[in-house]
JSON list of C-alpha atoms in Angstrom, two decimals:
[
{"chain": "A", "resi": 218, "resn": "UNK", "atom": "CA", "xyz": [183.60, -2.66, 56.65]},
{"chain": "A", "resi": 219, "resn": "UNK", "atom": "CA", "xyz": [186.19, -1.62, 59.14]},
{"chain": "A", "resi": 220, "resn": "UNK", "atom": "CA", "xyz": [186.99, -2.79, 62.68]},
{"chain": "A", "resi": 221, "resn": "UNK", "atom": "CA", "xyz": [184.92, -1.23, 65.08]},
{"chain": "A", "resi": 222, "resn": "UNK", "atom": "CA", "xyz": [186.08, -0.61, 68.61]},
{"chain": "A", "resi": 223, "resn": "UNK", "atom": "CA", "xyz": [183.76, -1.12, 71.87]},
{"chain": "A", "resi": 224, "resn": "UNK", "atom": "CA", "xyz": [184.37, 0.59, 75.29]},
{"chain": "A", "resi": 225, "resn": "UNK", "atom": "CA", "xyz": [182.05, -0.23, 77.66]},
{"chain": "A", "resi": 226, "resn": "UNK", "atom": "CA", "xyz": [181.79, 1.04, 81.14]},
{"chain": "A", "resi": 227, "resn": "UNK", "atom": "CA", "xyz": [179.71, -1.21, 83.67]},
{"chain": "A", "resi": 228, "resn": "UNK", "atom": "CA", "xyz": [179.41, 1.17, 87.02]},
{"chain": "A", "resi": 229, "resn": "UNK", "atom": "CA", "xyz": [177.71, -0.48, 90.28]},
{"chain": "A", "resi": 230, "resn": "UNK", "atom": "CA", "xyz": [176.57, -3.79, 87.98]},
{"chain": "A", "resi": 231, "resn": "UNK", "atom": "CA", "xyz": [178.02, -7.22, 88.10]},
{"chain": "A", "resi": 232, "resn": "UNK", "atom": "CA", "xyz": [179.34, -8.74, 84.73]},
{"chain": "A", "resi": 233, "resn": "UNK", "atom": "CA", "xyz": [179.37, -12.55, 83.81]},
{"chain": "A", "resi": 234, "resn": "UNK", "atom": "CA", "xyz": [181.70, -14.37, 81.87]},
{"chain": "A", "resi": 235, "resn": "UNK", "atom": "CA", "xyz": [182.84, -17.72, 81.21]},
{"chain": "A", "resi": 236, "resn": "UNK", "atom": "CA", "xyz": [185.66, -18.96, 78.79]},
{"chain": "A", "resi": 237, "resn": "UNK", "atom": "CA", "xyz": [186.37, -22.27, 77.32]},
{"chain": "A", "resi": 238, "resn": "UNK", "atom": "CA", "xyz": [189.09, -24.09, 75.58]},
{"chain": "A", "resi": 239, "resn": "UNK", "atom": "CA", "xyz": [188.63, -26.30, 72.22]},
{"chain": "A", "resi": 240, "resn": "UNK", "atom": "CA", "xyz": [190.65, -28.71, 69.65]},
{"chain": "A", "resi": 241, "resn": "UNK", "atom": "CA", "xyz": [191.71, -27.82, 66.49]},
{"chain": "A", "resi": 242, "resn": "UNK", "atom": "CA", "xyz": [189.23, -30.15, 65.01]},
{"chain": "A", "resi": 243, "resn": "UNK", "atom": "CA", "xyz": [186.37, -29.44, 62.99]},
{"chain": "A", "resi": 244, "resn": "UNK", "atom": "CA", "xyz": [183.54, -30.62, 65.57]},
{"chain": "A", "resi": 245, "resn": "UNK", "atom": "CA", "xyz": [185.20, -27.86, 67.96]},
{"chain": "A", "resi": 246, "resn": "UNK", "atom": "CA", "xyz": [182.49, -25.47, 66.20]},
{"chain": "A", "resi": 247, "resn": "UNK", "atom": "CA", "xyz": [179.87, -27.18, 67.63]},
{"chain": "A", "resi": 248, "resn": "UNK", "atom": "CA", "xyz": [181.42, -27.80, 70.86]},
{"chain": "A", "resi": 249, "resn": "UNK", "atom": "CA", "xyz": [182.05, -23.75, 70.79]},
{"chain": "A", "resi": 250, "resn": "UNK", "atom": "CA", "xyz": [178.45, -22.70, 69.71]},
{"chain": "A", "resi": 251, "resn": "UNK", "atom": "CA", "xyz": [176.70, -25.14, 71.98]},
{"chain": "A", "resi": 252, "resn": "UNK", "atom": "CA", "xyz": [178.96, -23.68, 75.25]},
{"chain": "A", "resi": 253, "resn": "UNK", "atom": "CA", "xyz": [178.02, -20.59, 74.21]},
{"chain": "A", "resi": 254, "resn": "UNK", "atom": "CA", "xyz": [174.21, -21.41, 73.78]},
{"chain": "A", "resi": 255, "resn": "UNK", "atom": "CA", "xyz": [174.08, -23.01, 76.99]},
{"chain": "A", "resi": 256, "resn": "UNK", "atom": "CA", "xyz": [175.81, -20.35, 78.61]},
{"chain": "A", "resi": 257, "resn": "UNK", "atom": "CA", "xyz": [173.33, -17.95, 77.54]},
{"chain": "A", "resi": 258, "resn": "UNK", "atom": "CA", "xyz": [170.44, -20.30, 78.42]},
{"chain": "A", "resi": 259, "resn": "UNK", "atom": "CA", "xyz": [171.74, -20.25, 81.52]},
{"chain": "A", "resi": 260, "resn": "UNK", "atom": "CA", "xyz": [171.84, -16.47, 82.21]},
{"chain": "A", "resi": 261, "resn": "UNK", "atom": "CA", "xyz": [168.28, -15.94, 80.65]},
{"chain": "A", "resi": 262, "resn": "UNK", "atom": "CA", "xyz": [169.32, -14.46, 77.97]},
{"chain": "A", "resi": 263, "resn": "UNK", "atom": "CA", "xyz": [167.25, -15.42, 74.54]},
{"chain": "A", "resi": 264, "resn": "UNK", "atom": "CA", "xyz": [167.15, -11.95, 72.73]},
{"chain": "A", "resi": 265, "resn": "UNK", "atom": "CA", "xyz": [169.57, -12.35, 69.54]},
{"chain": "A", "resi": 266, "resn": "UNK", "atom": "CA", "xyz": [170.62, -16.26, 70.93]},
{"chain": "A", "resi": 267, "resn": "UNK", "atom": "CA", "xyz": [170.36, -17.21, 67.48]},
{"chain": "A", "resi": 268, "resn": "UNK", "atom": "CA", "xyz": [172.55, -14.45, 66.05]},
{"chain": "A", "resi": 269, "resn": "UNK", "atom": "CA", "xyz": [175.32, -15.02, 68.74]},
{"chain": "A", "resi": 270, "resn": "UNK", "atom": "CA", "xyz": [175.54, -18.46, 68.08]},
{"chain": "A", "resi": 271, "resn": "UNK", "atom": "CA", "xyz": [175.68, -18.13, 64.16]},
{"chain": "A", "resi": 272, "resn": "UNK", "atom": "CA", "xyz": [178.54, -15.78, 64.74]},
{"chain": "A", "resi": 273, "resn": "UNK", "atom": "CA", "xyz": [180.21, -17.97, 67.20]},
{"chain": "A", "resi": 274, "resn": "UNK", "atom": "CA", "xyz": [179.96, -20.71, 64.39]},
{"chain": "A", "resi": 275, "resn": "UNK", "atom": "CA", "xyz": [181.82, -18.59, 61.54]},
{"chain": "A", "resi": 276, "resn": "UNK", "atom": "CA", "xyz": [184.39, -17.75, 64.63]},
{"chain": "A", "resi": 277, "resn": "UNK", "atom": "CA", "xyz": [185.39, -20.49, 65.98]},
{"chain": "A", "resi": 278, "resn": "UNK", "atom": "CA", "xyz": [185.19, -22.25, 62.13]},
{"chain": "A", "resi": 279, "resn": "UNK", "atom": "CA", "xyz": [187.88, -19.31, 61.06]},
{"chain": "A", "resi": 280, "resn": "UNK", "atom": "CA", "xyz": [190.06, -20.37, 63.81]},
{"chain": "A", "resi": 281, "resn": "UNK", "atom": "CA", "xyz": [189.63, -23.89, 63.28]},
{"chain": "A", "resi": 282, "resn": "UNK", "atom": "CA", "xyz": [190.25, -23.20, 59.40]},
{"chain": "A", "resi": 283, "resn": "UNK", "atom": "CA", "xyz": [192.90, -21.01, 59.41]},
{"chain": "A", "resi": 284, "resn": "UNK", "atom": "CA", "xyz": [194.31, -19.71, 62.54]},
{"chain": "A", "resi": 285, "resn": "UNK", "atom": "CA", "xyz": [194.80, -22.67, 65.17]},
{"chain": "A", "resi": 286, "resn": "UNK", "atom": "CA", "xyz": [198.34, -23.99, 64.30]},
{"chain": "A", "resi": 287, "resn": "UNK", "atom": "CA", "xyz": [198.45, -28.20, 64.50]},
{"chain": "A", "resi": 288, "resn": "UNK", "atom": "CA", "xyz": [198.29, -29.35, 67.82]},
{"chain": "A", "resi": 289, "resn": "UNK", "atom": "CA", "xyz": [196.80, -25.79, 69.51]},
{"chain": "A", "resi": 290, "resn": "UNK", "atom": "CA", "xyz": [194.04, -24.42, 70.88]},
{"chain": "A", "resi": 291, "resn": "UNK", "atom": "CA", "xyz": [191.86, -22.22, 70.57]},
{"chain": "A", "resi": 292, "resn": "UNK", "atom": "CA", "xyz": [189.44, -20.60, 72.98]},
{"chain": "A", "resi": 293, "resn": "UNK", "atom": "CA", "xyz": [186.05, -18.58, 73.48]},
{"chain": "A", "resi": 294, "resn": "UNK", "atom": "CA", "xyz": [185.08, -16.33, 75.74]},
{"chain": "A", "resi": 295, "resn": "UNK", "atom": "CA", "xyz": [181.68, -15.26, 76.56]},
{"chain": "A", "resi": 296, "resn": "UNK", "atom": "CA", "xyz": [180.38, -11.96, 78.81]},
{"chain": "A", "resi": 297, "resn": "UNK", "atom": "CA", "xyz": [177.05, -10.33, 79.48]},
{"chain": "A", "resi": 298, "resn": "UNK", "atom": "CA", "xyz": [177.14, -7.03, 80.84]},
{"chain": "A", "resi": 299, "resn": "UNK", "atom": "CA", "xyz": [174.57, -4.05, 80.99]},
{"chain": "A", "resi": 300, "resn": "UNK", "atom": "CA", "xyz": [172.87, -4.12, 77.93]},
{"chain": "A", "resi": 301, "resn": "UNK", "atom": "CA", "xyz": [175.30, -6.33, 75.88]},
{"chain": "A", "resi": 302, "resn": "UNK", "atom": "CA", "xyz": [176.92, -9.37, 75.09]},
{"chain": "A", "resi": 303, "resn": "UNK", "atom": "CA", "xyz": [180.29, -10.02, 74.12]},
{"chain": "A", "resi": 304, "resn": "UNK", "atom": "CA", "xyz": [182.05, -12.96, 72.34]},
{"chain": "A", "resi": 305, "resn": "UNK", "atom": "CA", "xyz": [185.90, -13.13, 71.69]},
{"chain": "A", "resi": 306, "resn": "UNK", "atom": "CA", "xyz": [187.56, -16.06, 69.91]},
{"chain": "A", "resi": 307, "resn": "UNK", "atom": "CA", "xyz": [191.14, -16.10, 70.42]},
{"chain": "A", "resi": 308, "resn": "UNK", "atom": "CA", "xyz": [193.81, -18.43, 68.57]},
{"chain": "A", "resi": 309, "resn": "UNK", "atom": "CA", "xyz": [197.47, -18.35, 68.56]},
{"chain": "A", "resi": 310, "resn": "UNK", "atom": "CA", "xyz": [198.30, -19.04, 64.70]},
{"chain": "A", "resi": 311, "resn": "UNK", "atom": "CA", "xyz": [199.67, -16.50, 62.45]},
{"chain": "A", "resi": 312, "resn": "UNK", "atom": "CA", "xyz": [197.70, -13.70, 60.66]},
{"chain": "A", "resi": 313, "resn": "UNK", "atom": "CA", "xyz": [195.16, -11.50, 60.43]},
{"chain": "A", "resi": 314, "resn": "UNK", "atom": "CA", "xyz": [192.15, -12.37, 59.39]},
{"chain": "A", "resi": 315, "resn": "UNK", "atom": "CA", "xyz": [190.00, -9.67, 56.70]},
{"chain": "A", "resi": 316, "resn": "UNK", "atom": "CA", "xyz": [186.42, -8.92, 56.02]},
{"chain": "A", "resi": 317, "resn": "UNK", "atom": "CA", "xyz": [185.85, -9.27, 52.41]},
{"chain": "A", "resi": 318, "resn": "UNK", "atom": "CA", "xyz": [182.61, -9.12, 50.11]},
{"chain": "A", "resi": 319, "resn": "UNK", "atom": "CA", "xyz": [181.85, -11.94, 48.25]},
{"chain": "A", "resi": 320, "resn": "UNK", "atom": "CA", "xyz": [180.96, -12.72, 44.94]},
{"chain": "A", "resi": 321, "resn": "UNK", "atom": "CA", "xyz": [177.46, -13.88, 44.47]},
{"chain": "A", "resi": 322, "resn": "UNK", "atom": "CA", "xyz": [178.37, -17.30, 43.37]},
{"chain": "A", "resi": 323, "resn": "UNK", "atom": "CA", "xyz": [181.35, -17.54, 45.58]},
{"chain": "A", "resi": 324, "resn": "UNK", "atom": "CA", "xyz": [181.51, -20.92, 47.86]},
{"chain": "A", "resi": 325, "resn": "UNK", "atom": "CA", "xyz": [182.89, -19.43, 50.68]},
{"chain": "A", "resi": 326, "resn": "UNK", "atom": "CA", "xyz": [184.37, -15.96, 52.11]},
{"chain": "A", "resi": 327, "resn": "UNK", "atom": "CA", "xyz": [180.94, -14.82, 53.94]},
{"chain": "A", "resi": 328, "resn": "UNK", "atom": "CA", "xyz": [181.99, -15.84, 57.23]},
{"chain": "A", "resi": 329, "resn": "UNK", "atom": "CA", "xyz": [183.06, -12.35, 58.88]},
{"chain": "A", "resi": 330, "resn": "UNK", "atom": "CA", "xyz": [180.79, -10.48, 56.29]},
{"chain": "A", "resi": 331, "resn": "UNK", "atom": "CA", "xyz": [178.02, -11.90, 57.90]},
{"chain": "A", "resi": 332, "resn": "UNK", "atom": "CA", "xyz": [179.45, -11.69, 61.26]},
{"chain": "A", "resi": 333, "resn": "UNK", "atom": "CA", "xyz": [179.47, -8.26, 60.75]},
{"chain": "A", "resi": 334, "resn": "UNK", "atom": "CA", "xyz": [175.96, -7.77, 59.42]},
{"chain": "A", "resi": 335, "resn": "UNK", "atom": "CA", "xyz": [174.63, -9.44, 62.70]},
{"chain": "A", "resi": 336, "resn": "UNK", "atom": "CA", "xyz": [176.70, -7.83, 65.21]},
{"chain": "A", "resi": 337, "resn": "UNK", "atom": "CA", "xyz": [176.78, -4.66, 66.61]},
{"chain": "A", "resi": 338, "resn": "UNK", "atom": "CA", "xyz": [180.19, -4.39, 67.49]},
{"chain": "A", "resi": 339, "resn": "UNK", "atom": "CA", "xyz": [183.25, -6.50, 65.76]},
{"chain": "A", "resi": 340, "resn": "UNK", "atom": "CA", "xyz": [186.76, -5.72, 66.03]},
{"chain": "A", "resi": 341, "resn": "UNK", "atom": "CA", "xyz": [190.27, -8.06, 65.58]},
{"chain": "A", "resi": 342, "resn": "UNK", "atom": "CA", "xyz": [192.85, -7.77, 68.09]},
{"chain": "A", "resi": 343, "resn": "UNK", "atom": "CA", "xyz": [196.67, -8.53, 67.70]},
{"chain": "A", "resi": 344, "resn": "UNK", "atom": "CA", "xyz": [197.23, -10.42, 71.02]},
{"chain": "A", "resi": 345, "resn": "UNK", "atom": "CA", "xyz": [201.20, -11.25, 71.93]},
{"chain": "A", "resi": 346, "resn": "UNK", "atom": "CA", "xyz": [200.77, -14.56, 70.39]},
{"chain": "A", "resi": 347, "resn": "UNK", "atom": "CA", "xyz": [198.06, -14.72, 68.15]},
{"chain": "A", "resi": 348, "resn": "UNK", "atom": "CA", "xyz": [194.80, -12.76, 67.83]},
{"chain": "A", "resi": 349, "resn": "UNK", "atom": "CA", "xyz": [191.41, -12.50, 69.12]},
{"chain": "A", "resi": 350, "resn": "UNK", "atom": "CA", "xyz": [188.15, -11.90, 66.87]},
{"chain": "A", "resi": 351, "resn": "UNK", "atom": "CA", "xyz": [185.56, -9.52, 69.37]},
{"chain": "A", "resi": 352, "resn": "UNK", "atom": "CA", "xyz": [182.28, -9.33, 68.53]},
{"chain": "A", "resi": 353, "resn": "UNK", "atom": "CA", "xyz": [179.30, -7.22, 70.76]},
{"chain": "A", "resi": 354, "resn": "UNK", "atom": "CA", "xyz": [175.43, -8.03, 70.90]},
{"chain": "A", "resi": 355, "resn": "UNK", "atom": "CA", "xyz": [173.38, -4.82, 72.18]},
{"chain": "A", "resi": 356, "resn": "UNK", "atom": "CA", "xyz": [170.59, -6.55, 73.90]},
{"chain": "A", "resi": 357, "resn": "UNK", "atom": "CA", "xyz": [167.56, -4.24, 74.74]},
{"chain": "A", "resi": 358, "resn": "UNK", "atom": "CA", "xyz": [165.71, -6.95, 77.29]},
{"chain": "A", "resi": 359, "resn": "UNK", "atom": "CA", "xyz": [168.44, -5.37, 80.00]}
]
């Protein structure tokens, strides 16, 4: 599945966001998925709360994983505007990460595959150090 790109123009509305910084340890994905959960508790959103925070799970375990070099961090970012929500995880380590298909028996390679089955928007972005997974929630309760 390729990257897909989101443009979104927000004219006379306010947008929200909040970003935080975590570890490179493994309870960081927890950490990541509960800020985002409360975040969105606190903004009254519920629609697709359970789908965000899944892919904010496979995110933030990706950086963790793979791109957060040793003693780093990485961060997530959350925004609601019109009609969607968006989600970046950024890290500063090395790479790129790939979407791949997995083999039915395989033990693990479904994280962005299924990020990208739930979202409606997902795209990677080289940043000057680093990179920055973006992923977009239409929400239709706006």
């Amino acid at each position: 599945m390729g990257s897909r790109k989101h443009r979104v123009k927000v004219v006379g509305a306010v947008s929200l966001s909040r970003q935080q910084r975590f570890p490179r340890a493994r309870t960081s994905v927890r950490a990541a998925r509960q800020f985002v959960g409360d975040t969105l508790a606190e903004w009254g959103v519920s629609e697709r709360r359970d789908d965000i925070r899944l892919c904010v799970s496979e995110l933030a375990s990706n950086a963790v994983l793979h791109g957060v070099p040793w003693g780093r961090e990485f961060s997530v970012g959350v925004a609601r505007e019109v009609g969607v929500v968006w989600i970046e995880v950024r890290d500063s380590g090395p790479g790129r990460p790939a979407v791949q298909q997995p083999e039915p028996d395989a033990e693990r390679g479904r994280g962005l595959w299924l990020v990208t089955a739930l979202a409606d928007e997902f795209e990677i972005r080289d940043d000057r150090v680093g990179k920055s997974a973006c992923v977009g929630f239409k929400l239709t309760g706006d």
